[in-house]
Each structure stands twice: as C-alpha cells, then as structure tokens.
Coordinates of C-alpha atoms (C1' of nucleotides) in Angstrom, one line a residue:
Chain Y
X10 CA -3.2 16.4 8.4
X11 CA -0.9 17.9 10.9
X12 CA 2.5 16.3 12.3
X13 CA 0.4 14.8 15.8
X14 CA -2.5 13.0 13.2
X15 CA 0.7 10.4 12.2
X16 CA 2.8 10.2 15.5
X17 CA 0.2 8.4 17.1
X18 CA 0.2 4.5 17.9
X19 CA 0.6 3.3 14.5
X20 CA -2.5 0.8 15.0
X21 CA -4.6 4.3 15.6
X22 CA -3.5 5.6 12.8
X23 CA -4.3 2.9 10.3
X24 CA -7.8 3.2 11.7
X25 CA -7.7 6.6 11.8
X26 CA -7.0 6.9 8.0
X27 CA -10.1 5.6 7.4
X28 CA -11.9 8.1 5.1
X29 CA -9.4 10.6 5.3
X30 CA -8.6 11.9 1.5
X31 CA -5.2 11.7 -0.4
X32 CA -4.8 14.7 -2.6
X33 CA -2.6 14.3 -5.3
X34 CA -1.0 17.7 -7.7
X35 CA -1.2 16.5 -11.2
X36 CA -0.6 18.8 -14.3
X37 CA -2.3 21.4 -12.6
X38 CA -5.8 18.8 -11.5
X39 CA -6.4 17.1 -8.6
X40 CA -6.3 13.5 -8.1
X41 CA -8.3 12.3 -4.6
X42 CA -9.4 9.7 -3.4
X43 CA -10.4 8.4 0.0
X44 CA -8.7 6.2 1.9
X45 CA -11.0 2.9 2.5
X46 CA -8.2 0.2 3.5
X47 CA -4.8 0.4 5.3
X48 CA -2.8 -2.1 7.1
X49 CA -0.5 -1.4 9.4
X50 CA 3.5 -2.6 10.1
X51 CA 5.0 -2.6 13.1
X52 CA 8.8 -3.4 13.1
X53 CA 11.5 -4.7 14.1
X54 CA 9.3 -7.6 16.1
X55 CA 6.4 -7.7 13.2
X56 CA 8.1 -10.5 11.3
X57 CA 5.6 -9.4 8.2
X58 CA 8.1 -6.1 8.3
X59 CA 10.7 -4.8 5.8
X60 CA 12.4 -3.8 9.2
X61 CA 12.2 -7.1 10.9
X62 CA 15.8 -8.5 11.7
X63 CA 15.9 -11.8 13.2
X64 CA 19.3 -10.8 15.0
X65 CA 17.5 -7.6 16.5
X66 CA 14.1 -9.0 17.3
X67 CA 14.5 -10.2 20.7
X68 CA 17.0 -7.9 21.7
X69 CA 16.2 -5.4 24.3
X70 CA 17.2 -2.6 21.2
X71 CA 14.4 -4.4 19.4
X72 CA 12.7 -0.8 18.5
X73 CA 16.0 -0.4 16.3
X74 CA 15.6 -3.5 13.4
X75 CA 17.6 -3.2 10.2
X76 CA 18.0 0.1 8.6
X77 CA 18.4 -0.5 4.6
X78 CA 18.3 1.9 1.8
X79 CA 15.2 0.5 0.6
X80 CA 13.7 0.7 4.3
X81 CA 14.9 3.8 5.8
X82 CA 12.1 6.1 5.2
X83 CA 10.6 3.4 7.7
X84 CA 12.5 5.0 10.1
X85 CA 11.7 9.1 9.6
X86 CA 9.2 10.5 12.0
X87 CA 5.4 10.2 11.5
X88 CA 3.7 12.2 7.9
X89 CA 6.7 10.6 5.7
X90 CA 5.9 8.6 2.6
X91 CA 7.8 5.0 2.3
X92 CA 7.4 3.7 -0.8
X93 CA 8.9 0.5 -2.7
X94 CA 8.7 -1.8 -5.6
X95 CA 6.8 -5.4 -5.2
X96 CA 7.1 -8.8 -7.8
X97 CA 9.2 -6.1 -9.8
X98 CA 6.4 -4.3 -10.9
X99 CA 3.9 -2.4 -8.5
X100 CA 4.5 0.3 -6.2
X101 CA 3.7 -0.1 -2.6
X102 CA 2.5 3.4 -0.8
X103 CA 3.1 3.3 2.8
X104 CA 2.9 6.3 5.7
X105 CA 5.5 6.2 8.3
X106 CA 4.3 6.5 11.7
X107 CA 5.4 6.9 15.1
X108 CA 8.7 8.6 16.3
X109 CA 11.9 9.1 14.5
X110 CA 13.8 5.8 14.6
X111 CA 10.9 3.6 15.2
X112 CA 10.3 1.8 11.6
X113 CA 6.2 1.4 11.8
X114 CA 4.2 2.5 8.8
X115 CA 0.7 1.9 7.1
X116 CA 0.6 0.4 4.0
X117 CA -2.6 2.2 2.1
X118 CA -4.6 -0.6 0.4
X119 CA -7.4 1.2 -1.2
X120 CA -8.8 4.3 -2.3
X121 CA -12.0 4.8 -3.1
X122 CA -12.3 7.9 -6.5
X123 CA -13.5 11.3 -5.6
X124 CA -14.3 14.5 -7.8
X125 CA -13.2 17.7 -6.5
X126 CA -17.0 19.5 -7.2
X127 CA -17.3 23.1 -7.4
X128 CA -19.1 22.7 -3.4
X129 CA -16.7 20.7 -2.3
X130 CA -15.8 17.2 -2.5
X131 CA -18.4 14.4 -2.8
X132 CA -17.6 10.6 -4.1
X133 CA -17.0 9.9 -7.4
X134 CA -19.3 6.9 -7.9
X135 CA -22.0 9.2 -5.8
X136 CA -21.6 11.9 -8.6
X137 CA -21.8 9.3 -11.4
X138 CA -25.3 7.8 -9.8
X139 CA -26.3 11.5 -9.8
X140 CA -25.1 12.5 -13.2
X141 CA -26.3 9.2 -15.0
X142 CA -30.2 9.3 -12.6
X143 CA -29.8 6.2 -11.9
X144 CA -30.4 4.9 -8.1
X145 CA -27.7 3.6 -5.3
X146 CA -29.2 0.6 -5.8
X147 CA -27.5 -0.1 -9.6
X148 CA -24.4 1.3 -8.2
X149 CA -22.4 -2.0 -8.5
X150 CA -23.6 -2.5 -12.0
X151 CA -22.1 0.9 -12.9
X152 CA -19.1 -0.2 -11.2
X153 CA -18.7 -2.9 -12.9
X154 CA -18.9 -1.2 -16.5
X155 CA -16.4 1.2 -15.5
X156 CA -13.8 -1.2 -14.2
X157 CA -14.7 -2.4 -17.2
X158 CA -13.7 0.6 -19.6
X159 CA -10.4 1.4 -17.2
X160 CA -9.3 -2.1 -16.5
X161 CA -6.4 -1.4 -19.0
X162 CA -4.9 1.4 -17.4
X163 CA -5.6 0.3 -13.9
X164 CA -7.1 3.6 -13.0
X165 CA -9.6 1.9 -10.6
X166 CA -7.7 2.4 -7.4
X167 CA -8.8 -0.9 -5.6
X168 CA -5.4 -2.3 -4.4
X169 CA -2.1 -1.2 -3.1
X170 CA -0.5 -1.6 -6.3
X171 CA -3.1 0.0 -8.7
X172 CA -4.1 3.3 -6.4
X173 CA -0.1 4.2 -6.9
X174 CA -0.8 4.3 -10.4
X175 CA -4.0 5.6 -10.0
X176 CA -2.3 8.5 -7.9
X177 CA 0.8 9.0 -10.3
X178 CA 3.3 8.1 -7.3
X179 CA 6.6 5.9 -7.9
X180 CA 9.7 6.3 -6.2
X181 CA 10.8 9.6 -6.3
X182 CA 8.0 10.1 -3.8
X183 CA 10.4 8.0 -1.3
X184 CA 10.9 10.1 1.7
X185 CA 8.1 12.5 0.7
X186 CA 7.0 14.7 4.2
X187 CA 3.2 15.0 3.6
X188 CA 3.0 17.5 5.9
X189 CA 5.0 19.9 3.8
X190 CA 4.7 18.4 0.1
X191 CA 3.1 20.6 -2.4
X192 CA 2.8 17.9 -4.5
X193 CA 0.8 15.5 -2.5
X194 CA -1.1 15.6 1.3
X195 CA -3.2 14.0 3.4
X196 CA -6.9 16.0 4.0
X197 CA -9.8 15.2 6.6
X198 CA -12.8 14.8 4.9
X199 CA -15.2 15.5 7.7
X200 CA -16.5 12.2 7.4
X201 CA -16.4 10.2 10.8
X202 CA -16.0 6.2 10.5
X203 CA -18.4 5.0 12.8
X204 CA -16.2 2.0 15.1
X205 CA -18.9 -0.3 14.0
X206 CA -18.0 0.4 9.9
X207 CA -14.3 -0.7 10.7
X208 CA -13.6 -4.1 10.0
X209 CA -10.4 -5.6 11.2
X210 CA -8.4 -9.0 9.6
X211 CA -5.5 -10.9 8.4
X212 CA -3.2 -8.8 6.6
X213 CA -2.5 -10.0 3.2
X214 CA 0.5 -11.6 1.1
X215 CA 2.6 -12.1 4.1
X216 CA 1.9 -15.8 5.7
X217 CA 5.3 -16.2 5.4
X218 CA 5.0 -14.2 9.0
X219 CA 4.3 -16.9 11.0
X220 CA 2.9 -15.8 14.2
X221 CA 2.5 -11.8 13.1
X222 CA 0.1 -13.5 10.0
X223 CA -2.8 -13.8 12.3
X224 CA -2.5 -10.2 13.8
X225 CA -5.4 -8.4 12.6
X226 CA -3.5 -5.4 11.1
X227 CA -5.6 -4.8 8.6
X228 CA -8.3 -2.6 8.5
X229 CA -11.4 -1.4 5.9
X230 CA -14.5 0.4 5.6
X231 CA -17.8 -2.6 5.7
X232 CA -19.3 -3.1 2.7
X233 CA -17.0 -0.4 0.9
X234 CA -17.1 -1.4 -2.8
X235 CA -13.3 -0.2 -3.2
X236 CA -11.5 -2.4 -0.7
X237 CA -9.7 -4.9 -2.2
X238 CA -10.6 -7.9 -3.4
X239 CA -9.8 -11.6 -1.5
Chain Z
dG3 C1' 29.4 -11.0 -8.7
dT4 C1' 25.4 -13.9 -8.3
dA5 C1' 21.2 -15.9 -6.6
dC6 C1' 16.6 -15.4 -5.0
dA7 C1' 12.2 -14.1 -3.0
dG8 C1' 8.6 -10.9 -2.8
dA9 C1' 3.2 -6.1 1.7
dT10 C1' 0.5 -7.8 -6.5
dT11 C1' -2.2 -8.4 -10.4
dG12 C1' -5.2 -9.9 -14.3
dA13 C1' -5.8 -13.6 -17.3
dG14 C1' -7.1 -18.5 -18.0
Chain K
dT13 C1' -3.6 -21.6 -10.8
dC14 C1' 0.1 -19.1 -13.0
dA15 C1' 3.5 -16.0 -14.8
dA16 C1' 5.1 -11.2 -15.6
dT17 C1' 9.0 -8.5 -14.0
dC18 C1' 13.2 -6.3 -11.3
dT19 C1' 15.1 -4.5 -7.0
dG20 C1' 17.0 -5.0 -2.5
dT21 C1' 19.4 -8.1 0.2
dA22 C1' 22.3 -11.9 1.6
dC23 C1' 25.8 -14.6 0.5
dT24 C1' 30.0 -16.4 -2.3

DNA sequence: GTACAGATTGAG
DNA sequence: TCAATCTGTACT
C-alpha cells in the first residue's frame, strides 16, 4: 500500500485495513495473512495511548503527548511499524498513521492464514476445505483440530500477541517503513469489506482509560473465525 | 537505583 | 481466575 493508504484519519485506516494482506519475507517463503481485526489509538488525548500525557492532554499542543524511546515510532509519518513488548512477553504490532509528529497508530489484532497459490492468493482455511473435500459447513470443526495441532507454537494468528509470532516480527522491526521494507509490506487483496461486515466495539485490555474505554475503536470482520476471542 | 504496571495468553 | 515474564517509565 502506498504512502496516502496510511496518512489518512487514523479511524479510516483501521477500517480500511480490513482485509488488506500482510506479506511477510521469511527464509525465502512468504508468510500472509489477512488482516481481520485492528484497533485504532489516537494520542495524546486517547488516555488508552502509549502517547497520552496527562500534563499535555488538555493543552492547546495536545497533538504533541510524550515522545519516549519506546513510543517514538508513534510519532513517524503514516506506513511505519511501532512495535513493543506487553506482560513481558508478547509483541504488540502496530501501524503508525497520520502526519509526522502526530502519535496515532493501529494496533493489528488478528490475521486470518493465507497460502500464496500458484493463481494467486486464496484463504488458507478455504484451501484446506478444498484440499481435504470437505464442505464450508465443517470448517469450524477443521479449525478446531488445527488450533489444536499448532496450539504449542502459537502459529494460529488469532491475537495481537500470537500473529507477531505467527509473522516472525519482534523488535528489530521497530521503526520499519512498510512502504519501502523488503522484508515485510502491506498488499490490497482486491477484496472489498462490505460497511455492513464491519463491526465496531470496545477496545480491549485498556479500561484503565476511563472515558476513551467506551470509544468504539475497535474494529473486525462479522462472523470472521480469526478475530479474537472475548 | 528501585519499584511497578501492563494494548496478552493458555491453563485450570 | 490466575500467573508467567521483562521492559519502559516514574520516582527516590
């Protein structure tokens, strides 16, 4: 996706990500998957944000907030990857939006797996119904035995913290332009999210926000069998 | 230097 | 419901 897909309004975006693919360079494969849940973050005023300041929030420099080592990357231009460490263990992959100086990024919650095929792309547990003859219909079953076989390796990437492993990104992505990286980029998949297949709600792990809890900054594909579980 | 909470997760 | 696990940040 070029530079103008991420400077948009950062609430666009996160919508906009919706179905896009991430396409990962990996010893010489492809990792993808589609995006199916992002949330966006909208500092210095979101209190839910790593560039919320309480000194800055109701000044009329508000757009400014706290610039940190681990938040900076907040603060590059639209296309940039931010990307930190949560409860000391997962990674956290995030999109900076906007203009340079303005910290607002989407947090990417979900992917759903997809097999580069010779014709293209086409979705992973699509390709499994197809390869295995078995209908739609038992897909969740099928899911189920295959979260079951990875569960170990958290290779199924449903949740912020397992599509970063899933995707073989940790912190020396920080700072990462998509736009440019030959080692990971966003794609459009030709797939249009109908407005009607967008759900919007609370964003998660952060009622600690008080007021900015209830914004409905999150958004996900209905009925997607990858978004995250609650 | 030290204390402490956190944009999660899977197990029980 | 709970604990694993560690970095960034604030404060002494």
């Amino acid at each position: 996706m070029p530079r103008n897909f991420y400077t948009r309004p950062t609430l666009v975006v996160a919508k906009d990500l919706l179905g896009k693919f991430i396409i990962r360079k990996w010893r010489g494969q492809n990792i993808v998957g589609k995006i199916v849940e992002t949330e966006a973050y909208i500092g210095p005023r979101d209190k839910a944000s790593h560039a919320y300041s309480e000194r800055d929030a109701h000044s009329s420099l508000a757009y400014k907030g706290k610039i940190t080592s681990r938040n900076k990357a907040e603060y590059l231009v639209g296309g940039h990857i931010y990307i930190y460490l949560v409860y000391g263990m997962y990674w956290q992959f995030n999109i900076s939006t906007s203009f340079e100086g303005r910290p607002e990024c989407v947090l990417i919650r979900a992917l759903e797996p997809v097999d580069k095929e010779e014709t293209g792309f086409c979705c992973a547990s699509r390709a499994r119904c197809h390869s295995e003859g078995v209908s739609p219909k038992n897909l969740k079953e099928i899911l189920r035995s295959a979260q079951d076989d990875m569960r170990k390796r958290l290779f199924i990437p449903n949740g912020p913290g397992k599509l970063c492993n899933y995707l073989k990104v940790d912190k020396s992505f920080y700072g990462e332009d998509l736009t440019k990286s030959k080692k990971v980029r966003l794609e459009d998949s030709g797939e249009k999210i109908k407005k009607s297949d967008i759900i919007s709600a609370k964003r998660i792990g952060i009622d600690y926000a008080q007021e900015w809890a209830s914004k409905l900054w999150r958004f996900y594909i209905k009925d997607n069998l990858f978004v995250s579980k609650r």
